[in-house]
Amino acid sequence: MDAAAAAGPSSSAAPAAAARPSSGAEPSAAAAAQPAPVAPRMQLLQAPLLGAGGAGSGSGSGDARACRHHAYSRKQKSLGLLCSKFVALYDREDVETIGLDDAAKQLGVERRRIYDIVNVLESVGILVRRAKNRYTWLGFGGVPAALKELKERALREMSGSPVFPPMEESSTANLSVDEDDEKLEDADEDAESEKLSQSVDNTSDKPDAPGCRLRSDHRKEKSLGLLTQNFVKLFLTMEVETFSLDEAARLLLGEGHAESNMRTKVRRLYDIANVLSSLNLIEKTQQADTRKPAFRWLGQAKRKQENNTMIALPTARPNKRAFGTDLTNFDNKWGRLDPTTEDKAKLMQGAGNIVKTFERQLGQGNRSDFVYGPFHPAVAKKQESDDHTVRQKERKTIQDWENLAVSFRPQYQNQALNDLFGHYVEAWKSWYLDLTRETSS
DNA sequence: GTTTCCCGCCACAGT
DNA sequence: ACTGTGGCGGGAAAC
């Protein structure tokens, strides 16, 4: 492969293809000669990426006056900016559905970019997939519900309550949680549930459980949408101010992360972070201690105007959050903590938070909205009493952790959760050890 | 240098 | 076979 070509921003040749590991079989075939027509990147460059109201881009189907080289500017083409434009374009009362082709054309970008945006927007409830090529715009009004749901799901995942209905969307009913207002809006949940109803289980370390796994899960479990949700869950459940992207990647990947794996994950997180910050859900800052770039959760989705002013969130829209939107999306991978992570204090904080979660679920807290699913931990009741012990001496002894672990672990209906919980416990133990060592010396 | 992240190839899924 | 989706990582812009 001659590849490696100097592929500047304007050279089209397929550099990427070169070193691609390409999971599949025929490795060589890939090289399929690229006609390399008219520098596509240049075409895009020309496209106006028109902002808000702006009408259709002129560049219809890229023709080749592409050759004048305006300074190529990445900034003008960032996903974040594109997202703002996307939102500006569709965040209107009268917008109901969105066609991907249309969006791509309007914004003067290739389809591929629209997928990126749409996937993360869907993850935070701004739109839902209706059908091939079709999305329904829900708007920012859908965000709070989506976040709430995400949080609840995260908590459930941590506690071991079942998160997914038997497999068919129809049975969402038994979903225990009283998602107050998530009505099954109209009849077409089908489409969206199709997409994210991945009871994603595990990657490698598990053969496969009975019938609960789609074959496409493998692909889905790495999807940008899922990653977005898991990223968000990090903020929603760990009471941690900021996350740098590689911290997040590490947390989300778990151990055994190959370096390249890590890099890829971080690249994706950059994509996601850019979109989320353009929605004003997070913002870029620096970590207090290290000064490393990091992201802080804002949680107030707003539309960011070109000039950086915000459009207040239109709380109005009776967020018709369709239940199907990934309610069943269940990924054990998220939150796998790596005990070797250096930022213990931070994670300790998160751990404390998780403890609170357990307490809450043991009936201590005031979260009356939490309901155990069918797999209500048998020991939970009994444990209610001994449990303020646990609370009060949150950091008292490792024994506590182990007891807690023992009482819960067997109740997990799902190996993945079991693992996840195990990770937490292991991690806490080691942090606790370190902590006590430090403090006692 | 390092960090950020755009871009488009191409595998896989759906029709 | 064809089309829609979207993972993925090269490598260049930005810092």
Short mmCIF file of C-alpha atoms (C1' of nucleotides) in Angstrom, two decimals:
data_model
loop_
_atom_site.label_atom_id
_atom_site.label_comp_id
_atom_site.label_asym_id
_atom_site.label_seq_id
_atom_site.Cartn_x
_atom_site.Cartn_y
_atom_site.Cartn_z
CA MET A 1 0.00 0.00 0.00
CA ASP A 2 1.48 3.15 -1.09
CA ALA A 3 -0.75 4.82 1.37
CA ALA A 4 0.93 6.85 3.99
CA ALA A 5 0.63 9.40 1.32
CA ALA A 6 1.17 12.85 2.49
CA ALA A 7 -2.53 13.28 2.86
CA GLY A 8 -2.77 16.82 3.93
CA PRO A 9 -6.11 18.17 4.76
CA SER A 10 -6.73 18.51 1.14
CA SER A 11 -5.43 15.29 -0.15
CA SER A 12 -8.09 12.75 -0.30
CA ALA A 13 -6.18 9.57 -0.65
CA ALA A 14 -7.20 7.08 1.94
CA PRO A 15 -4.48 7.16 4.47
CA ALA A 16 -6.60 5.68 7.10
CA ALA A 17 -7.04 2.49 5.27
CA ALA A 18 -3.40 1.79 5.42
CA ALA A 19 -2.72 0.49 8.84
CA ARG A 20 -6.17 -0.57 9.66
CA PRO A 21 -6.21 -3.71 11.68
CA SER A 22 -9.51 -4.56 10.21
CA SER A 23 -11.04 -7.15 12.34
CA GLY A 24 -12.51 -9.04 9.51
CA ALA A 25 -10.90 -11.50 7.24
CA GLU A 26 -9.52 -10.31 3.95
CA PRO A 27 -7.03 -7.78 5.01
CA SER A 28 -5.49 -6.95 1.76
CA ALA A 29 -8.58 -6.58 -0.28
CA ALA A 30 -9.27 -3.48 1.60
CA ALA A 31 -6.92 -1.47 -0.45
CA ALA A 32 -9.53 -1.20 -3.13
CA ALA A 33 -8.22 1.49 -5.29
CA GLN A 34 -9.64 4.82 -4.40
CA PRO A 35 -10.45 6.92 -7.35
CA ALA A 36 -9.59 9.88 -5.26
CA PRO A 37 -11.65 12.26 -7.25
CA VAL A 38 -11.79 15.81 -6.19
CA ALA A 39 -10.22 16.43 -2.91
CA PRO A 40 -13.23 15.96 -0.73
CA ARG A 41 -11.81 17.74 2.18
CA MET A 42 -11.55 20.79 0.08
CA GLN A 43 -15.14 20.52 -0.86
CA LEU A 44 -16.12 20.57 2.70
CA LEU A 45 -13.91 23.42 3.31
CA GLN A 46 -15.91 25.40 0.91
CA ALA A 47 -19.19 24.49 2.33
CA PRO A 48 -20.53 27.30 4.36
CA LEU A 49 -21.59 25.29 7.34
CA LEU A 50 -24.25 27.80 7.42
CA GLY A 51 -25.42 28.90 10.73
CA ALA A 52 -28.88 29.24 12.05
CA GLY A 53 -31.52 30.34 9.71
CA GLY A 54 -29.24 30.19 6.76
CA ALA A 55 -30.66 28.54 3.75
CA GLY A 56 -29.21 25.71 1.82
CA SER A 57 -25.57 25.67 1.16
CA GLY A 58 -24.55 26.61 -2.25
CA SER A 59 -22.24 23.78 -2.82
CA GLY A 60 -24.87 21.27 -3.71
CA SER A 61 -22.80 18.39 -4.81
CA GLY A 62 -19.27 19.33 -4.35
CA ASP A 63 -17.81 20.43 -7.57
CA ALA A 64 -14.27 21.17 -8.01
CA ARG A 65 -13.68 24.73 -7.56
CA ALA A 66 -12.38 23.25 -4.46
CA CYS A 67 -8.97 24.21 -5.32
CA ARG A 68 -8.58 27.55 -3.78
CA HIS A 69 -7.04 27.08 -0.49
CA HIS A 70 -8.52 29.19 2.10
CA ALA A 71 -6.61 28.60 5.21
CA TYR A 72 -7.86 25.35 6.46
CA SER A 73 -9.25 25.79 9.89
CA ARG A 74 -10.15 22.95 12.11
CA LYS A 75 -12.01 25.22 14.39
CA GLN A 76 -14.52 26.05 11.78
CA LYS A 77 -15.28 22.45 11.40
CA SER A 78 -15.31 21.19 14.89
CA LEU A 79 -17.99 18.83 15.98
CA GLY A 80 -18.95 21.24 18.67
CA LEU A 81 -19.56 24.04 16.29
CA LEU A 82 -21.35 21.75 13.95
CA CYS A 83 -23.53 20.66 16.79
CA SER A 84 -24.40 24.22 17.64
CA LYS A 85 -25.40 24.76 14.10
CA PHE A 86 -27.36 21.62 14.03
CA VAL A 87 -29.23 22.69 17.10
CA ALA A 88 -29.75 26.17 15.81
CA LEU A 89 -31.17 24.69 12.72
CA TYR A 90 -33.62 22.38 14.33
CA ASP A 91 -34.44 23.76 17.70
CA ARG A 92 -37.66 25.33 16.68
CA GLU A 93 -41.22 24.71 17.50
CA ASP A 94 -42.16 23.59 14.10
CA VAL A 95 -39.51 20.98 13.66
CA GLU A 96 -40.77 17.52 14.01
CA THR A 97 -38.57 15.18 12.15
CA ILE A 98 -35.11 15.42 10.84
CA GLY A 99 -33.69 13.69 7.88
CA LEU A 100 -30.05 12.94 8.03
CA ASP A 101 -29.48 13.71 4.44
CA ASP A 102 -31.21 16.96 4.80
CA ALA A 103 -29.17 17.86 7.83
CA ALA A 104 -25.98 16.98 6.09
CA LYS A 105 -26.89 19.07 3.16
CA GLN A 106 -28.05 22.00 5.19
CA LEU A 107 -24.92 22.01 7.20
CA GLY A 108 -22.67 21.28 4.35
CA VAL A 109 -20.99 18.31 5.89
CA GLU A 110 -20.86 14.72 5.08
CA ARG A 111 -23.31 12.34 6.55
CA ARG A 112 -20.77 10.68 8.70
CA ARG A 113 -20.50 13.77 10.88
CA ILE A 114 -24.21 13.95 11.32
CA TYR A 115 -24.21 10.47 12.74
CA ASP A 116 -21.73 11.53 15.33
CA ILE A 117 -23.83 14.41 16.46
CA VAL A 118 -27.11 12.67 16.32
CA ASN A 119 -25.81 9.80 18.37
CA VAL A 120 -24.81 11.93 21.23
CA LEU A 121 -27.87 14.11 21.03
CA GLU A 122 -29.97 11.04 21.22
CA SER A 123 -28.11 9.88 24.27
CA VAL A 124 -29.12 12.94 26.15
CA GLY A 125 -32.67 12.96 25.00
CA ILE A 126 -32.65 15.74 22.51
CA LEU A 127 -33.86 13.59 19.73
CA VAL A 128 -34.89 10.05 19.05
CA ARG A 129 -34.37 7.82 16.16
CA ARG A 130 -37.58 7.04 14.43
CA ALA A 131 -36.52 5.12 11.45
CA LYS A 132 -33.83 4.80 8.97
CA ASN A 133 -32.63 8.22 8.26
CA ARG A 134 -35.30 9.80 10.41
CA TYR A 135 -35.09 11.36 13.79
CA THR A 136 -37.66 13.11 15.84
CA TRP A 137 -36.67 16.31 17.48
CA LEU A 138 -37.54 16.45 21.15
CA GLY A 139 -35.52 19.43 22.04
CA PHE A 140 -33.84 20.46 25.22
CA GLY A 141 -36.97 19.73 27.11
CA GLY A 142 -36.10 16.11 26.77
CA VAL A 143 -32.81 16.43 28.52
CA PRO A 144 -33.81 16.49 32.16
CA ALA A 145 -35.82 13.35 31.81
CA ALA A 146 -33.07 11.65 29.95
CA LEU A 147 -30.55 12.58 32.58
CA LYS A 148 -32.78 11.48 35.34
CA GLU A 149 -33.25 8.22 33.67
CA LEU A 150 -29.58 7.84 33.09
CA LYS A 151 -28.84 8.48 36.66
CA GLU A 152 -31.39 6.08 37.89
CA ARG A 153 -30.17 3.48 35.60
CA ALA A 154 -26.66 4.01 36.73
CA LEU A 155 -27.70 3.62 40.31
CA ARG A 156 -29.63 0.53 39.51
CA GLU A 157 -26.73 -0.93 37.70
CA MET A 158 -24.60 -0.37 40.69
CA SER A 159 -27.05 -1.87 43.04
CA GLY A 160 -27.87 -4.90 41.04
CA SER A 161 -31.48 -4.30 40.32
CA PRO A 162 -32.45 -5.48 36.93
CA VAL A 163 -32.43 -2.87 34.36
CA PHE A 164 -33.74 -4.55 31.39
CA PRO A 165 -37.02 -6.07 30.55
CA PRO A 166 -36.99 -9.57 29.23
CA MET A 167 -36.03 -8.42 25.82
CA GLU A 168 -39.16 -7.16 24.29
CA GLU A 169 -39.94 -3.55 24.55
CA SER A 170 -43.48 -4.35 25.30
CA SER A 171 -42.66 -5.28 28.78
CA THR A 172 -41.12 -2.09 29.86
CA ALA A 173 -43.98 -1.95 32.19
CA ASN A 174 -42.33 -4.11 34.69
CA LEU A 175 -39.53 -1.73 34.86
CA SER A 176 -40.13 -1.10 38.47
CA VAL A 177 -38.89 2.40 38.63
CA ASP A 178 -41.64 4.84 38.67
CA GLU A 179 -40.32 6.91 35.89
CA ASP A 180 -43.18 9.15 36.60
CA ASP A 181 -43.75 10.59 33.29
CA GLU A 182 -42.35 8.36 30.76
CA LYS A 183 -45.30 7.43 28.79
CA LEU A 184 -45.11 5.22 25.88
CA GLU A 185 -45.85 8.02 23.60
CA ASP A 186 -47.53 6.95 20.46
CA ALA A 187 -47.03 3.68 18.97
CA ASP A 188 -43.68 3.81 17.47
CA GLU A 189 -41.27 2.93 20.10
CA ASP A 190 -40.16 0.17 17.90
CA ALA A 191 -37.67 2.09 15.98
CA GLU A 192 -35.76 3.58 18.77
CA SER A 193 -35.75 0.64 20.98
CA GLU A 194 -34.29 -1.23 18.16
CA LYS A 195 -31.27 0.85 18.35
CA LEU A 196 -30.32 1.01 21.91
CA SER A 197 -32.09 -1.81 23.49
CA GLN A 198 -28.90 -3.49 23.86
CA SER A 199 -28.78 -5.56 26.89
CA VAL A 200 -25.19 -5.35 26.22
CA ASP A 201 -23.44 -7.66 28.36
CA ASN A 202 -19.92 -8.30 28.18
CA THR A 203 -17.14 -8.31 25.81
CA SER A 204 -14.76 -11.06 26.05
CA ASP A 205 -14.58 -12.57 29.40
CA LYS A 206 -17.88 -14.26 29.12
CA PRO A 207 -19.03 -16.96 26.85
CA ASP A 208 -22.63 -15.96 26.70
CA ALA A 209 -25.63 -16.17 28.80
CA PRO A 210 -28.83 -17.84 27.79
CA GLY A 211 -30.81 -15.91 25.38
CA CYS A 212 -30.18 -12.41 26.35
CA ARG A 213 -27.72 -11.20 23.87
CA LEU A 214 -27.95 -9.76 20.48
CA ARG A 215 -25.20 -10.52 18.14
CA SER A 216 -24.84 -6.95 17.21
CA ASP A 217 -24.11 -6.07 20.75
CA HIS A 218 -20.49 -6.33 20.22
CA ARG A 219 -20.65 -3.43 17.90
CA LYS A 220 -23.18 -1.53 19.88
CA GLU A 221 -21.33 -1.78 23.06
CA LYS A 222 -18.73 0.48 21.63
CA SER A 223 -21.12 2.91 20.14
CA LEU A 224 -20.70 6.57 20.54
CA GLY A 225 -24.13 6.79 22.03
CA LEU A 226 -23.43 4.31 24.71
CA LEU A 227 -20.11 5.85 25.42
CA THR A 228 -21.80 9.19 25.76
CA GLN A 229 -24.21 7.83 28.27
CA ASN A 230 -21.53 6.20 30.26
CA PHE A 231 -19.52 9.34 30.22
CA VAL A 232 -22.49 11.25 31.50
CA LYS A 233 -23.17 8.65 34.13
CA LEU A 234 -19.74 9.27 35.43
CA PHE A 235 -20.69 12.80 36.21
CA LEU A 236 -24.09 11.90 37.49
CA THR A 237 -23.02 9.30 39.93
CA MET A 238 -19.58 10.20 41.06
CA GLU A 239 -19.69 13.40 42.92
CA VAL A 240 -16.57 14.51 41.34
CA GLU A 241 -16.07 17.95 39.99
CA THR A 242 -14.07 17.24 36.95
CA PHE A 243 -12.80 14.47 34.81
CA SER A 244 -10.01 14.60 32.39
CA LEU A 245 -10.71 12.61 29.36
CA ASP A 246 -8.13 10.03 29.98
CA GLU A 247 -9.34 9.55 33.48
CA ALA A 248 -12.76 9.03 32.07
CA ALA A 249 -11.44 6.67 29.48
CA ARG A 250 -9.63 4.70 32.10
CA LEU A 251 -12.68 4.49 34.23
CA LEU A 252 -14.84 3.44 31.38
CA LEU A 253 -12.46 1.00 29.93
CA GLY A 254 -11.49 -0.81 33.00
CA GLU A 255 -8.36 -2.72 33.33
CA GLY A 256 -6.54 -4.46 30.63
CA HIS A 257 -6.73 -1.48 28.43
CA ALA A 258 -4.20 -1.56 25.73
CA GLU A 259 -2.54 1.67 25.01
CA SER A 260 -4.10 1.91 21.59
CA ASN A 261 -7.44 1.09 23.02
CA MET A 262 -7.06 3.91 25.38
CA ARG A 263 -6.13 6.31 22.66
CA THR A 264 -9.13 5.42 20.64
CA LYS A 265 -11.40 5.81 23.58
CA VAL A 266 -9.98 9.18 24.34
CA ARG A 267 -10.43 10.28 20.77
CA ARG A 268 -14.08 9.37 21.03
CA LEU A 269 -14.39 11.16 24.29
CA TYR A 270 -13.06 14.26 22.67
CA ASP A 271 -15.78 13.99 20.11
CA ILE A 272 -18.40 13.54 22.75
CA ALA A 273 -17.05 16.23 24.99
CA ASN A 274 -17.15 18.70 22.18
CA VAL A 275 -20.74 18.02 21.48
CA LEU A 276 -21.73 18.01 25.11
CA SER A 277 -20.01 21.26 25.72
CA SER A 278 -21.68 22.82 22.80
CA LEU A 279 -24.90 21.81 24.48
CA ASN A 280 -23.58 23.37 27.59
CA LEU A 281 -23.90 20.19 29.53
CA ILE A 282 -20.26 20.24 30.39
CA GLU A 283 -17.55 22.79 30.17
CA LYS A 284 -13.90 22.63 29.77
CA THR A 285 -11.73 23.58 32.66
CA GLN A 286 -8.60 22.49 34.30
CA GLN A 287 -8.12 20.12 37.08
CA ALA A 288 -7.51 21.90 40.30
CA ASP A 289 -4.42 19.99 41.21
CA THR A 290 -2.78 19.04 38.00
CA ARG A 291 -3.98 21.80 35.77
CA LYS A 292 -4.69 19.16 33.27
CA PRO A 293 -7.52 19.98 30.95
CA ALA A 294 -10.70 18.47 32.21
CA PHE A 295 -14.42 18.74 31.95
CA ARG A 296 -16.88 19.86 34.51
CA TRP A 297 -20.50 18.90 34.58
CA LEU A 298 -22.95 21.73 34.17
CA GLY A 299 -26.01 19.74 33.54
CA GLN A 300 -28.05 22.58 32.22
CA ALA A 301 -28.49 21.94 28.60
CA LYS A 302 -28.85 25.13 26.71
CA ARG A 303 -28.42 26.18 23.26
CA LYS A 304 -25.21 27.96 22.72
CA GLN A 305 -25.47 30.87 20.39
CA GLU A 306 -22.81 31.80 17.97
CA ASN A 307 -21.75 34.62 20.18
CA ASN A 308 -21.61 32.37 23.15
CA THR A 309 -24.66 33.63 24.85
CA MET A 310 -27.08 31.04 25.96
CA ILE A 311 -30.61 30.53 25.05
CA ALA A 312 -32.51 29.64 28.11
CA LEU A 313 -33.71 26.16 28.28
CA PRO A 314 -37.21 25.91 27.03
CA THR A 315 -38.54 23.96 29.90
CA ALA A 316 -41.81 24.15 28.20
CA ARG A 317 -41.92 21.23 25.87
CA PRO A 318 -43.66 18.49 27.67
CA ASN A 319 -40.78 16.25 27.15
CA LYS A 320 -42.27 13.32 25.55
CA ARG A 321 -39.45 11.09 26.32
CA ALA A 322 -40.05 7.83 24.69
CA PHE A 323 -39.38 5.00 26.94
CA GLY A 324 -37.68 3.00 24.30
CA THR A 325 -34.79 5.27 24.17
CA ASP A 326 -32.34 2.91 25.51
CA LEU A 327 -33.98 2.19 28.73
CA THR A 328 -32.74 -1.22 28.34
CA ASN A 329 -29.39 -0.25 27.30
CA PHE A 330 -27.32 -2.03 29.74
CA ASP A 331 -23.66 -2.05 29.80
CA ASN A 332 -21.63 -3.65 32.41
CA LYS A 333 -18.49 -2.10 31.26
CA TRP A 334 -19.19 1.32 32.43
CA GLY A 335 -17.65 2.26 35.59
CA ARG A 336 -15.22 -0.52 35.82
CA LEU A 337 -12.78 1.02 38.05
CA ASP A 338 -9.21 0.46 37.75
CA PRO A 339 -7.79 0.05 41.15
CA THR A 340 -4.53 1.32 39.95
CA THR A 341 -5.92 4.66 39.06
CA GLU A 342 -3.85 7.19 40.76
CA ASP A 343 -6.45 9.67 41.60
CA LYS A 344 -7.65 8.04 44.69
CA ALA A 345 -9.05 10.95 46.48
CA LYS A 346 -11.33 11.60 43.65
CA LEU A 347 -12.46 8.12 43.35
CA MET A 348 -12.77 7.82 47.02
CA GLN A 349 -15.27 10.54 46.79
CA GLY A 350 -17.07 8.63 44.18
CA ALA A 351 -16.94 5.56 46.29
CA GLY A 352 -18.46 7.42 49.17
CA ASN A 353 -21.18 8.39 46.90
CA ILE A 354 -21.80 4.87 45.92
CA VAL A 355 -22.00 3.97 49.54
CA LYS A 356 -24.68 6.52 49.89
CA THR A 357 -26.41 4.89 47.08
CA PHE A 358 -26.41 1.59 48.79
CA GLU A 359 -27.68 3.14 51.93
CA ARG A 360 -30.43 4.81 50.14
CA GLN A 361 -31.44 1.61 48.66
CA LEU A 362 -31.36 -0.09 51.93
CA GLY A 363 -34.12 2.15 52.97
CA GLN A 364 -32.17 4.74 54.81
CA GLY A 365 -32.47 7.52 52.44
CA ASN A 366 -35.37 9.54 51.44
CA ARG A 367 -35.47 8.35 47.92
CA SER A 368 -38.86 6.93 47.96
CA ASP A 369 -38.77 6.68 44.29
CA PHE A 370 -36.45 3.82 44.25
CA VAL A 371 -38.01 0.48 44.00
CA TYR A 372 -36.33 -2.78 43.95
CA GLY A 373 -36.91 -4.91 41.01
CA PRO A 374 -37.85 -8.51 41.23
CA PHE A 375 -34.40 -9.29 42.46
CA HIS A 376 -34.63 -7.31 45.56
CA PRO A 377 -31.63 -8.27 47.61
CA ALA A 378 -32.81 -10.76 50.13
CA VAL A 379 -30.60 -9.41 52.81
CA ALA A 380 -31.49 -5.89 52.28
CA LYS A 381 -34.21 -5.71 54.83
CA LYS A 382 -32.30 -7.41 57.46
CA GLN A 383 -29.43 -5.30 56.65
CA GLU A 384 -31.31 -2.15 57.15
CA SER A 385 -30.51 -2.14 60.79
CA ASP A 386 -26.92 -3.14 60.73
CA ASP A 387 -26.53 -0.76 58.02
CA HIS A 388 -26.29 2.52 59.69
CA THR A 389 -23.35 0.90 61.15
CA VAL A 390 -21.99 0.78 57.74
CA ARG A 391 -22.95 4.30 57.15
CA GLN A 392 -21.52 5.71 60.29
CA LYS A 393 -18.33 3.90 59.88
CA GLU A 394 -18.18 4.27 56.26
CA ARG A 395 -14.49 4.05 56.36
CA LYS A 396 -14.18 2.02 59.45
CA THR A 397 -12.98 -1.33 58.44
CA ILE A 398 -12.43 -3.37 55.42
CA GLN A 399 -14.53 -5.94 57.03
CA ASP A 400 -17.47 -3.76 56.39
CA TRP A 401 -16.79 -3.69 52.76
CA GLU A 402 -16.51 -7.34 52.65
CA ASN A 403 -19.67 -7.90 54.53
CA LEU A 404 -21.46 -5.61 52.27
CA ALA A 405 -20.01 -7.32 49.33
CA VAL A 406 -20.94 -10.70 50.58
CA SER A 407 -24.45 -9.70 51.29
CA PHE A 408 -25.02 -8.23 47.92
CA ARG A 409 -22.99 -10.09 45.51
CA PRO A 410 -24.87 -13.31 45.51
CA GLN A 411 -28.00 -11.47 44.67
CA TYR A 412 -26.85 -10.25 41.37
CA GLN A 413 -28.75 -11.73 38.59
CA ASN A 414 -26.10 -10.91 36.21
CA GLN A 415 -22.52 -11.84 36.13
CA ALA A 416 -21.57 -8.54 34.72
CA LEU A 417 -22.96 -6.67 37.64
CA ASN A 418 -21.33 -9.06 39.87
CA ASP A 419 -18.05 -8.24 38.29
CA LEU A 420 -18.72 -4.61 38.43
CA PHE A 421 -19.52 -4.71 42.04
CA GLY A 422 -16.49 -6.75 42.66
CA HIS A 423 -14.42 -4.12 41.02
CA TYR A 424 -15.79 -1.47 43.23
CA VAL A 425 -15.22 -3.43 46.32
CA GLU A 426 -11.73 -4.34 45.37
CA ALA A 427 -10.94 -0.83 44.47
CA TRP A 428 -12.35 0.57 47.64
CA LYS A 429 -10.48 -1.87 49.69
CA SER A 430 -7.22 -0.92 48.25
CA TRP A 431 -7.93 2.76 48.51
CA TYR A 432 -9.02 2.32 51.99
CA LEU A 433 -5.86 0.54 52.82
CA ASP A 434 -3.80 3.28 51.34
CA LEU A 435 -5.86 5.87 53.02
CA THR A 436 -5.52 4.38 56.42
CA ARG A 437 -1.88 3.85 55.92
CA GLU A 438 -1.45 7.44 54.98
CA THR A 439 -3.50 8.85 57.75
CA SER A 440 -2.05 6.67 60.39
CA SER A 441 1.46 7.61 59.61
"C1'" DG B 1 6.63 18.10 21.78
"C1'" DT B 2 1.87 17.02 23.04
"C1'" DT B 3 -2.94 17.49 22.72
"C1'" DT B 4 -6.92 17.77 20.19
"C1'" DC B 5 -9.87 15.87 16.93
"C1'" DC B 6 -11.26 15.94 11.69
"C1'" DC B 7 -11.75 12.89 8.13
"C1'" DG B 8 -12.98 9.20 5.46
"C1'" DC B 9 -12.10 4.08 4.90
"C1'" DC B 10 -14.46 0.19 5.27
"C1'" DA B 11 -16.90 -3.45 8.21
"C1'" DC B 12 -21.12 -4.66 9.50
"C1'" DA B 13 -26.23 -4.40 9.63
"C1'" DG B 14 -30.39 -3.73 7.41
"C1'" DT B 15 -33.24 -3.86 3.05
"C1'" DA C 1 -26.32 -6.26 -4.20
"C1'" DC C 2 -27.08 -2.13 -2.39
"C1'" DT C 3 -27.59 1.35 1.27
"C1'" DG C 4 -27.33 3.04 5.95
"C1'" DT C 5 -24.56 3.15 10.10
"C1'" DG C 6 -20.83 4.04 12.60
"C1'" DG C 7 -16.06 2.09 14.62
"C1'" DC C 8 -11.74 3.36 14.15
"C1'" DG C 9 -7.21 5.28 13.84
"C1'" DG C 10 -4.08 8.10 10.79
"C1'" DG C 11 -2.15 12.15 10.85
"C1'" DA C 12 -2.48 17.24 10.72
"C1'" DA C 13 -3.93 21.56 13.14
"C1'" DA C 14 -3.62 23.75 17.40
"C1'" DC C 15 -1.32 24.60 21.35
#
